[in-house]
Amino acid sequence: MGPKARIWGRPRMVVEGQLRIGTSFQLLSTAATTEIAVAAGGRFLIGDRAYINYGCSFYAGDLIRIGDRCLFGTHVICMDNDFHYEEPELRFRHPPSRPIIVEDDVWVGARVTILKGVTIGRQSVIAAGSVVARDIPAGVVAAGVPARVMRRVRGAIPATIAERDPANVPGVSR
Amino acid sequence: MGPKARIWGRPRMVVEGQLRIGTSFQLLSTAATTEIAVAAGGRFLIGDRAYINYGCSFYAGDLIRIGDRCLFGTHVICMDNDFHYEEPELRFRHPPSRPIIVEDDVWVGARVTILKGVTIGRQSVIAAGSVVARDIPAGVVAAGVPARVMRRVRGAIPATIAERDPANVPGVSR
Amino acid sequence: MGPKARIWGRPRMVVEGQLRIGTSFQLLSTAATTEIAVAAGGRFLIGDRAYINYGCSFYAGDLIRIGDRCLFGTHVICMDNDFHYEEPELRFRHPPSRPIIVEDDVWVGARVTILKGVTIGRQSVIAAGSVVARDIPAGVVAAGVPARVMRRVRGAIPATIAERDPANVPGVSR
């Protein structure tokens, strides 16, 4: 963990893999417990100035990568594994994880659920209560169950040519 | 706090502003902690016979006003501030709060999220899991993410001429 | 409770009625408390090999019946009673419960809410964050607020003629 970290309360940490956290990290585990679980062989990589509010649950079986200055509201669930196969006969077997990437300057609202394999592009905002089941491009506000793009983020800063071409956006963000 | 209050468990109270509660208040903080946070200069005003179930989170930076006989299910989030600006360059600055008004006889279902600046009209019912992002008129059932009006509440009691004129309803409720 | 049960953490149990649990039961109450409440006269019947993750809340005023090999993700709410009438003048009276039936091999995702009177058919999958307000037939993936059928479950095993006739499905499952 980088310098200037601040932790309020006692998070539940079950780290058998790699947890790397940048500078000025802030995490709350007050009114509800924030849980960080990293499986053996998994990586949970957090950039600088990240902020995680209380009641969040993270599970990294393979990879969760969170960029710089990302903000997580209360009760966010972010797990790179569903823990079960959809097929009834395979339900008790453990499926592979698929990485979750949250790019720089993303703001994840309260009670958002981020599912496996999802990338959220830089500067985007996920509205409270959303379930993110597919990639969200950069610079947008997404909302709903499942989360859909509503509009551009006010004041979003155009970044690369690729991001101006919507067809490229999901590919860029990995 | 008025007479006949009953509290189950230990709520997390962070009150730097004004908290005023009417008679016969009931609050649970059992299976999950209920948090009430009132910032300096903020007001959280609760009418008579209010009932707040466990796991709720309230934050009043300016004003949350809850009427008489309002019912809150488990895990309701009700915050009059988003804590961040949408604009990426302003994310770490604290935006102004906008009042939340919950009129008399409102029933807020389990796991509802009420966002800043919202008024919920008297007697209305917010279905479980809804996110209330805009005003809800009086006497309706609202549901969904975001919450939309589904139908009239059964047995709703017409109150004022203004409430019979839908065009006036949102204005009335402030 | 049947043999081979495993409990992690300390669930909150308020059992005034009947709680019957099959073999190989697993329940977590770790990062968040799982609550099981069974009212006087109520029954909560759980089949073999059921798995309940942390932060779940069950309330059986009349009946919750969960089949074999059912899986519940974190923070599932499953209550067979709304606790209040919709009619404003009856809000403080306790309405009757209506049974919840979860058939064999159902997988209920994280943060799902299951409302009173609902049957979820065998092998079905309820996606994370859904609110189940009406019956869900067997062998489907349902998602959303409220939950709607999205598609067939991959690898679903046809069971009975009744289940192949959609008109019969809801009736069968009770």
XYZ file of C-alpha atoms in Angstrom:
522
model
C 0.000 0.000 0.000
C 1.311 3.435 -0.974
C 1.848 6.365 1.380
C -0.906 8.511 2.912
C -3.457 5.702 3.108
C -6.401 6.220 5.453
C -8.664 3.434 6.633
C -11.778 4.032 8.738
C -13.098 0.977 10.581
C -11.950 -2.569 10.004
C -12.267 -3.938 6.492
C -12.448 -7.680 6.000
C -9.360 -8.664 4.036
C -8.921 -12.170 2.622
C -5.861 -11.809 0.432
C -4.252 -14.950 -0.915
C -3.102 -13.316 -4.143
C -1.684 -9.867 -4.898
C -3.124 -6.619 -3.575
C -1.352 -3.459 -4.746
C -2.603 -0.039 -3.761
C -1.310 3.395 -4.851
C -0.851 6.563 -2.855
C -3.458 8.422 -0.803
C -5.840 5.482 -0.655
C -8.993 5.958 1.397
C -11.264 3.150 2.502
C -14.236 3.094 4.853
C -15.590 0.072 6.673
C -17.813 1.807 9.201
C -21.597 1.484 9.013
C -21.067 -1.686 6.951
C -18.010 -3.835 6.397
C -15.984 -3.451 3.221
C -14.585 -6.775 2.080
C -11.579 -7.286 -0.168
C -10.976 -10.871 -1.264
C -8.134 -11.797 -3.583
C -7.878 -15.474 -4.469
C -4.595 -17.313 -4.857
C -3.218 -16.239 -8.211
C -5.547 -13.254 -8.371
C -4.535 -9.601 -8.526
C -6.314 -6.535 -7.219
C -4.523 -3.431 -8.440
C -5.640 0.003 -7.281
C -4.226 3.306 -8.567
C -3.511 6.523 -6.725
C -6.084 8.500 -4.769
C -8.760 5.810 -4.915
C -11.684 6.165 -2.515
C -13.837 3.217 -1.411
C -16.856 3.821 0.803
C -18.358 1.426 3.334
C -20.123 -1.842 2.626
C -18.278 -2.595 -0.639
C -17.355 -6.149 -1.662
C -14.506 -6.929 -4.042
C -13.480 -10.370 -5.231
C -10.512 -10.787 -7.559
C -10.060 -14.350 -8.758
C -8.022 -13.232 -11.748
C -7.800 -9.427 -11.975
C -9.521 -6.288 -10.823
C -7.672 -3.173 -11.940
C -8.853 0.207 -10.692
C -7.307 3.375 -12.115
C -6.259 6.606 -10.482
C -8.764 8.846 -8.720
C -11.590 6.299 -8.887
C -14.466 6.771 -6.446
C -16.670 3.980 -5.115
C -19.875 4.774 -3.252
C -21.351 2.660 -0.488
C -22.299 -0.983 -1.046
C -20.638 -1.492 -4.415
C -20.252 -5.155 -5.411
C -17.371 -5.823 -7.806
C -16.538 -9.472 -8.449
C -14.699 -10.934 -11.431
C -16.370 -14.317 -10.991
C -19.959 -15.553 -10.857
C -18.919 -18.510 -8.666
C -21.306 -20.838 -10.499
C -21.959 -21.979 -14.039
C -25.311 -21.231 -15.563
C -25.757 -24.859 -16.593
C -27.657 -26.646 -13.813
C -25.424 -29.699 -13.948
C -22.309 -27.561 -13.439
C -23.627 -25.237 -10.756
C -21.300 -26.515 -8.068
C -18.180 -26.118 -10.180
C -16.160 -22.933 -10.100
C -16.034 -21.065 -13.438
C -13.024 -19.036 -14.583
C -12.776 -15.384 -13.586
C -12.844 -12.637 -16.186
C -11.003 -9.375 -15.472
C -12.740 -6.198 -14.391
C -11.058 -2.971 -15.495
C -12.109 0.389 -14.073
C -10.142 3.108 -15.837
C -8.925 6.402 -14.390
C -11.362 8.934 -12.971
C -14.369 6.635 -12.884
C -17.069 7.356 -10.322
C -19.125 4.345 -9.256
C -22.304 5.306 -7.393
C -23.832 3.733 -4.320
C -25.149 0.173 -4.547
C -23.729 -0.482 -8.007
C -22.969 -4.075 -9.012
C -20.091 -4.656 -11.456
C -20.057 -8.089 -13.031
C -17.167 -10.159 -14.357
C -15.423 -9.224 -17.579
C -16.551 -5.612 -17.569
C -14.498 -2.554 -18.457
C -15.650 0.908 -17.444
C -13.981 3.625 -19.517
C -12.167 6.608 -18.067
C -14.136 9.462 -16.500
C -17.424 7.628 -16.729
C -20.062 7.765 -14.010
C -22.200 4.785 -13.016
C -25.436 5.924 -11.417
C -26.576 4.577 -8.053
C -28.207 1.165 -8.107
C -26.975 0.168 -11.561
C -25.877 -3.324 -12.553
C -22.952 -3.144 -14.984
C -23.159 -6.297 -17.078
C -21.337 -5.051 -20.209
C -18.536 -2.658 -21.057
C -19.235 1.021 -20.556
C -17.287 3.399 -22.823
C -15.285 6.360 -21.590
C -16.838 9.688 -20.687
C -20.454 8.659 -20.235
C -23.093 8.456 -17.555
C -24.571 4.955 -17.413
C -27.572 3.924 -15.352
C -30.089 1.160 -14.870
C -30.439 -2.585 -14.471
C -28.630 -3.464 -16.670
C -26.633 -0.241 -16.989
C -27.093 1.584 -20.276
C -25.372 4.735 -21.520
C -27.589 7.740 -20.789
C -25.471 10.663 -22.019
C -21.992 12.170 -22.050
C -20.401 13.188 -18.772
C -20.440 16.954 -18.299
C -16.933 18.283 -18.651
C -15.505 15.002 -19.919
C -12.058 15.521 -21.333
C -11.547 13.940 -24.764
C -8.580 11.700 -24.591
C -7.578 9.792 -27.662
C -8.739 9.439 -31.217
C -9.754 5.900 -30.429
C -12.124 7.131 -27.781
C -13.774 9.467 -30.254
C -14.574 6.442 -32.414
C -17.262 4.524 -30.527
C -16.500 1.370 -32.469
C -13.088 1.274 -30.893
C -13.935 2.217 -27.386
C -14.512 -1.174 -25.808
C -11.323 -2.543 -27.352
C -9.254 0.379 -26.209
C -10.168 0.109 -22.620
C -8.659 -3.312 -21.962
C -36.503 13.145 20.199
C -40.196 12.953 21.108
C -41.763 10.584 23.638
C -42.314 6.875 23.110
C -39.277 6.351 20.908
C -38.027 2.794 20.520
C -34.602 1.892 19.211
C -33.479 -1.690 18.543
C -29.719 -2.195 18.295
C -27.171 0.571 18.035
C -27.541 3.002 15.171
C -24.488 4.911 14.004
C -25.195 8.577 14.665
C -22.931 11.331 13.369
C -24.893 14.466 14.104
C -23.135 17.797 13.734
C -26.269 19.659 12.671
C -29.887 19.428 13.810
C -31.775 16.173 14.293
C -35.418 16.551 15.336
C -37.671 13.534 15.756
C -41.389 13.419 16.588
C -43.304 11.102 18.860
C -43.423 7.295 18.757
C -40.323 6.991 16.632
C -39.122 3.473 15.882
C -35.688 2.625 14.494
C -33.934 -0.696 13.980
C -30.209 -1.227 13.687
C -30.082 -4.974 14.171
C -29.084 -7.264 11.296
C -27.401 -4.253 9.677
C -26.450 -0.875 11.059
C -28.669 2.131 10.400
C -26.625 5.288 9.988
C -27.845 8.829 10.483
C -25.396 11.543 9.493
C -26.270 15.222 9.758
C -23.545 17.616 8.649
C -22.840 20.922 10.364
C -25.600 23.276 9.251
C -27.744 20.387 8.061
C -31.187 19.446 9.358
C -32.853 16.046 9.563
C -36.487 16.514 10.598
C -38.678 13.480 11.230
C -42.402 13.619 11.967
C -44.497 11.534 14.343
C -44.759 7.753 14.217
C -41.928 7.291 11.712
C -40.508 3.791 11.343
C -37.008 3.098 10.016
C -35.876 -0.490 9.512
C -32.332 -1.818 9.719
C -29.465 -1.074 7.369
C -30.690 2.380 6.309
C -28.303 5.255 5.600
C -29.318 8.894 5.853
C -27.118 11.896 5.130
C -28.464 15.418 5.571
C -26.024 18.061 4.394
C -28.799 20.633 4.004
C -32.229 19.117 4.729
C -34.049 15.838 4.884
C -37.634 16.265 6.024
C -39.749 13.157 6.671
C -43.444 13.534 7.391
C -45.706 11.789 9.850
C -46.298 8.048 9.691
C -43.578 7.442 7.097
C -42.261 3.891 6.825
C -38.774 2.947 5.644
C -37.926 -0.653 4.790
C -34.519 -2.233 5.228
C -31.428 -0.852 3.490
C -32.892 2.435 2.278
C -30.263 4.980 1.182
C -31.395 8.604 1.478
C -28.724 11.244 0.945
C -29.220 14.881 -0.056
C -25.744 15.084 -1.572
C -23.865 13.171 -4.261
C -20.520 14.017 -2.601
C -18.853 14.537 -5.977
C -19.361 16.658 -9.062
C -20.001 14.908 -12.324
C -17.254 16.914 -14.048
C -14.032 14.869 -13.836
C -11.927 17.882 -12.913
C -14.196 18.702 -9.962
C -14.685 15.191 -8.623
C -12.844 15.812 -5.388
C -14.828 18.951 -4.552
C -17.958 18.761 -2.451
C -21.129 19.878 -4.279
C -24.051 21.612 -2.542
C -26.782 19.481 -1.003
C -30.334 19.648 -2.310
C -33.216 18.941 0.099
C -35.090 15.664 0.203
C -38.729 15.912 1.249
C -40.754 12.811 2.100
C -44.332 13.854 2.792
C -46.769 12.315 5.264
C -47.785 8.682 4.990
C -45.120 7.678 2.484
C -43.984 4.061 2.448
C -40.467 3.480 1.155
C -39.771 -0.174 0.359
C -36.684 -2.220 1.079
C -33.436 -1.319 -0.680
C -34.758 1.929 -2.166
C -32.271 4.688 -2.986
C -33.510 8.297 -2.714
C -31.275 10.836 -4.415
C -30.717 14.514 -3.654
C -33.366 17.090 -4.440
C -36.243 14.635 -4.550
C -39.732 15.100 -3.130
C -42.015 12.101 -2.602
C -45.653 13.137 -2.321
C -47.950 12.125 0.507
C -49.286 8.572 0.722
C -47.094 7.359 -2.110
C -45.411 3.963 -2.095
C -41.930 3.353 -3.493
C -41.487 -0.289 -4.480
C -38.545 -2.338 -3.248
C -35.279 -1.814 -5.094
C -36.264 1.464 -6.753
C -33.934 4.399 -7.306
C -35.830 7.675 -6.858
C -34.033 10.213 -9.033
C -36.925 12.643 -9.636
C -39.978 13.902 -7.774
C -42.779 11.420 -7.239
C -46.287 12.905 -6.950
C -48.707 12.153 -4.124
C -50.835 9.033 -3.983
C -48.965 6.825 -6.442
C -46.996 3.611 -6.514
C -43.607 4.186 -8.127
C -41.125 1.463 -9.048
C -37.985 0.794 -11.034
C -34.492 2.083 -11.705
C -35.140 4.970 -12.092
C -38.492 4.985 -10.274
C -41.481 5.694 -12.487
C -45.134 6.090 -11.545
C -46.937 2.772 -12.046
C -50.466 3.540 -10.833
C -52.534 5.192 -8.094
C -52.230 3.913 -4.543
C -55.248 1.854 -3.537
C -57.294 3.789 -1.038
C -55.353 7.019 -1.509
C -57.181 9.899 0.079
C -57.511 12.953 -2.189
C -56.163 15.901 -0.352
C -56.088 19.210 -2.107
C -57.192 20.585 -5.440
C -53.570 21.045 -6.320
C -52.956 17.355 -5.935
C -55.801 16.586 -8.323
C -54.037 18.678 -10.959
C -50.965 16.665 -11.923
C -49.309 19.766 -13.375
C -49.207 21.264 -9.916
C -48.180 18.273 -7.916
C -44.423 18.548 -7.982
C -44.590 22.240 -7.081
C -46.959 21.645 -4.233
C -44.842 19.135 -2.518
C -41.892 21.398 -1.744
C -30.851 -29.156 10.551
C -29.485 -32.071 8.526
C -25.950 -33.455 8.708
C -22.865 -31.790 7.243
C -24.078 -28.250 7.805
C -21.455 -25.526 7.762
C -22.006 -22.036 9.128
C -19.467 -19.230 8.793
C -19.934 -16.303 11.170
C -22.967 -15.739 13.323
C -26.305 -15.487 11.577
C -29.148 -13.679 13.296
C -31.857 -16.251 13.932
C -35.310 -15.268 15.166
C -37.259 -18.485 14.882
C -40.684 -18.662 16.501
C -42.100 -21.031 13.901
C -40.605 -24.007 12.070
C -37.172 -24.042 10.458
C -36.246 -27.266 8.671
C -32.974 -27.611 6.789
C -31.702 -30.530 4.694
C -28.252 -32.020 4.456
C -25.008 -30.275 3.580
C -26.369 -26.817 4.273
C -23.941 -23.929 3.956
C -24.563 -20.430 5.270
C -22.316 -17.386 5.534
C -22.770 -14.468 7.885
C -19.350 -12.890 7.583
C -18.907 -9.506 5.896
C -22.606 -8.861 6.548
C -25.095 -10.595 8.810
C -27.505 -13.133 7.368
C -30.866 -12.993 9.126
C -33.434 -15.768 9.268
C -36.742 -14.826 10.839
C -39.615 -17.287 11.092
C -42.773 -15.951 12.717
C -44.988 -17.997 15.017
C -46.931 -20.329 12.741
C -44.534 -19.754 9.860
C -42.397 -22.373 8.137
C -39.025 -22.010 6.458
C -38.180 -25.256 4.679
C -34.802 -25.669 2.987
C -33.792 -28.664 0.871
C -30.461 -30.457 0.628
C -27.202 -28.789 -0.359
C -28.558 -25.239 -0.154
C -26.007 -22.425 -0.058
C -26.754 -18.982 1.387
C -24.141 -16.253 1.167
C -23.644 -13.353 3.568
C -25.981 -10.438 4.135
C -29.182 -12.281 3.191
C -32.500 -11.621 4.945
C -35.309 -14.152 5.083
C -38.687 -13.654 6.711
C -41.246 -16.468 6.733
C -44.596 -15.398 8.156
C -46.392 -18.256 6.408
C -44.021 -20.265 4.183
C -40.738 -20.045 2.387
C -39.823 -23.313 0.698
C -36.404 -23.645 -0.933
C -35.602 -26.724 -2.990
C -32.483 -28.841 -3.245
C -29.209 -27.388 -4.475
C -30.450 -23.789 -4.434
C -27.796 -21.080 -4.355
C -28.267 -17.621 -2.870
C -25.730 -14.867 -3.532
C -24.880 -12.075 -1.117
C -27.526 -9.658 0.145
C -30.614 -11.489 -1.099
C -33.868 -10.300 0.496
C -36.622 -12.927 0.574
C -39.711 -12.056 2.607
C -43.203 -13.503 2.265
C -44.826 -10.405 3.719
C -44.803 -6.694 2.859
C -45.471 -5.791 6.519
C -47.819 -2.982 5.499
C -50.953 -2.551 3.443
C -50.831 -0.298 0.441
C -53.926 1.591 1.597
C -52.742 4.598 3.626
C -55.358 4.079 6.307
C -54.227 0.486 6.863
C -50.479 1.039 6.759
C -49.938 0.142 10.384
C -51.826 -3.144 10.143
C -50.040 -6.373 9.332
C -51.175 -7.981 6.048
C -51.255 -11.761 5.494
C -48.129 -13.502 4.206
C -48.117 -15.221 0.845
C -45.792 -18.198 0.309
C -42.519 -17.992 -1.565
C -41.475 -21.159 -3.386
C -37.994 -21.558 -4.825
C -37.821 -24.850 -6.676
C -34.826 -27.186 -7.015
C -31.602 -25.994 -8.610
C -32.462 -22.318 -8.623
C -29.589 -19.832 -8.523
C -30.432 -16.451 -7.032
C -27.789 -13.806 -7.766
C -26.347 -11.172 -5.489
C -28.633 -8.411 -4.220
C -31.820 -9.975 -5.542
C -35.112 -9.139 -3.826
C -37.848 -11.820 -3.823
C -41.294 -10.528 -2.927
C -44.234 -12.301 -1.306
C -46.253 -14.856 -3.227
C -43.570 -15.574 -5.802
C -42.589 -18.960 -7.228
C -39.286 -19.391 -9.045
C -39.273 -22.493 -11.233
C -36.607 -25.172 -11.118
C -33.153 -24.536 -12.595
C -33.876 -20.865 -13.207
C -31.305 -18.149 -12.651
C -32.153 -14.716 -11.251
C -29.561 -12.162 -12.309
C -27.850 -9.920 -9.782
C -29.846 -6.911 -8.605
C -33.215 -8.159 -9.821
C -36.507 -7.656 -7.996
C -38.727 -10.714 -8.412
C -42.293 -9.467 -8.133
C -44.050 -12.198 -10.136
C -43.641 -15.916 -10.782
C -40.652 -16.945 -12.868
C -41.071 -20.171 -14.863
C -38.611 -23.053 -14.795
C -35.416 -23.108 -16.810
C -35.026 -19.414 -17.571
C -32.701 -16.533 -16.846
C -34.648 -13.597 -15.433
C -33.245 -10.128 -14.830
C -34.240 -6.555 -14.076
C -36.412 -4.427 -11.814
C -38.952 -6.006 -11.977
C -37.408 -9.301 -13.124
C -38.409 -10.380 -16.615
C -37.544 -13.566 -18.473
C -34.534 -12.931 -20.715
C -33.893 -16.346 -22.240
C -33.620 -20.095 -21.527
C -30.950 -21.305 -19.154
C -28.076 -22.956 -20.993
C -28.169 -26.680 -20.360
C -31.591 -26.620 -18.712
C -32.978 -30.113 -18.382
C -36.580 -30.466 -19.548
C -38.528 -32.020 -16.765
C -42.203 -32.575 -17.216
C -44.781 -32.073 -19.911
C -46.321 -29.389 -17.779
C -43.101 -27.442 -17.876
C -43.008 -27.613 -21.649
C -46.410 -25.938 -21.720
C -45.814 -22.380 -20.532
C -49.472 -21.946 -19.699
C -49.132 -24.570 -17.011
C -45.825 -23.570 -15.545
C -46.887 -21.156 -12.823
C -49.547 -23.546 -11.612
C -47.195 -26.469 -11.504
C -44.649 -24.844 -9.353
C -46.830 -24.312 -6.278
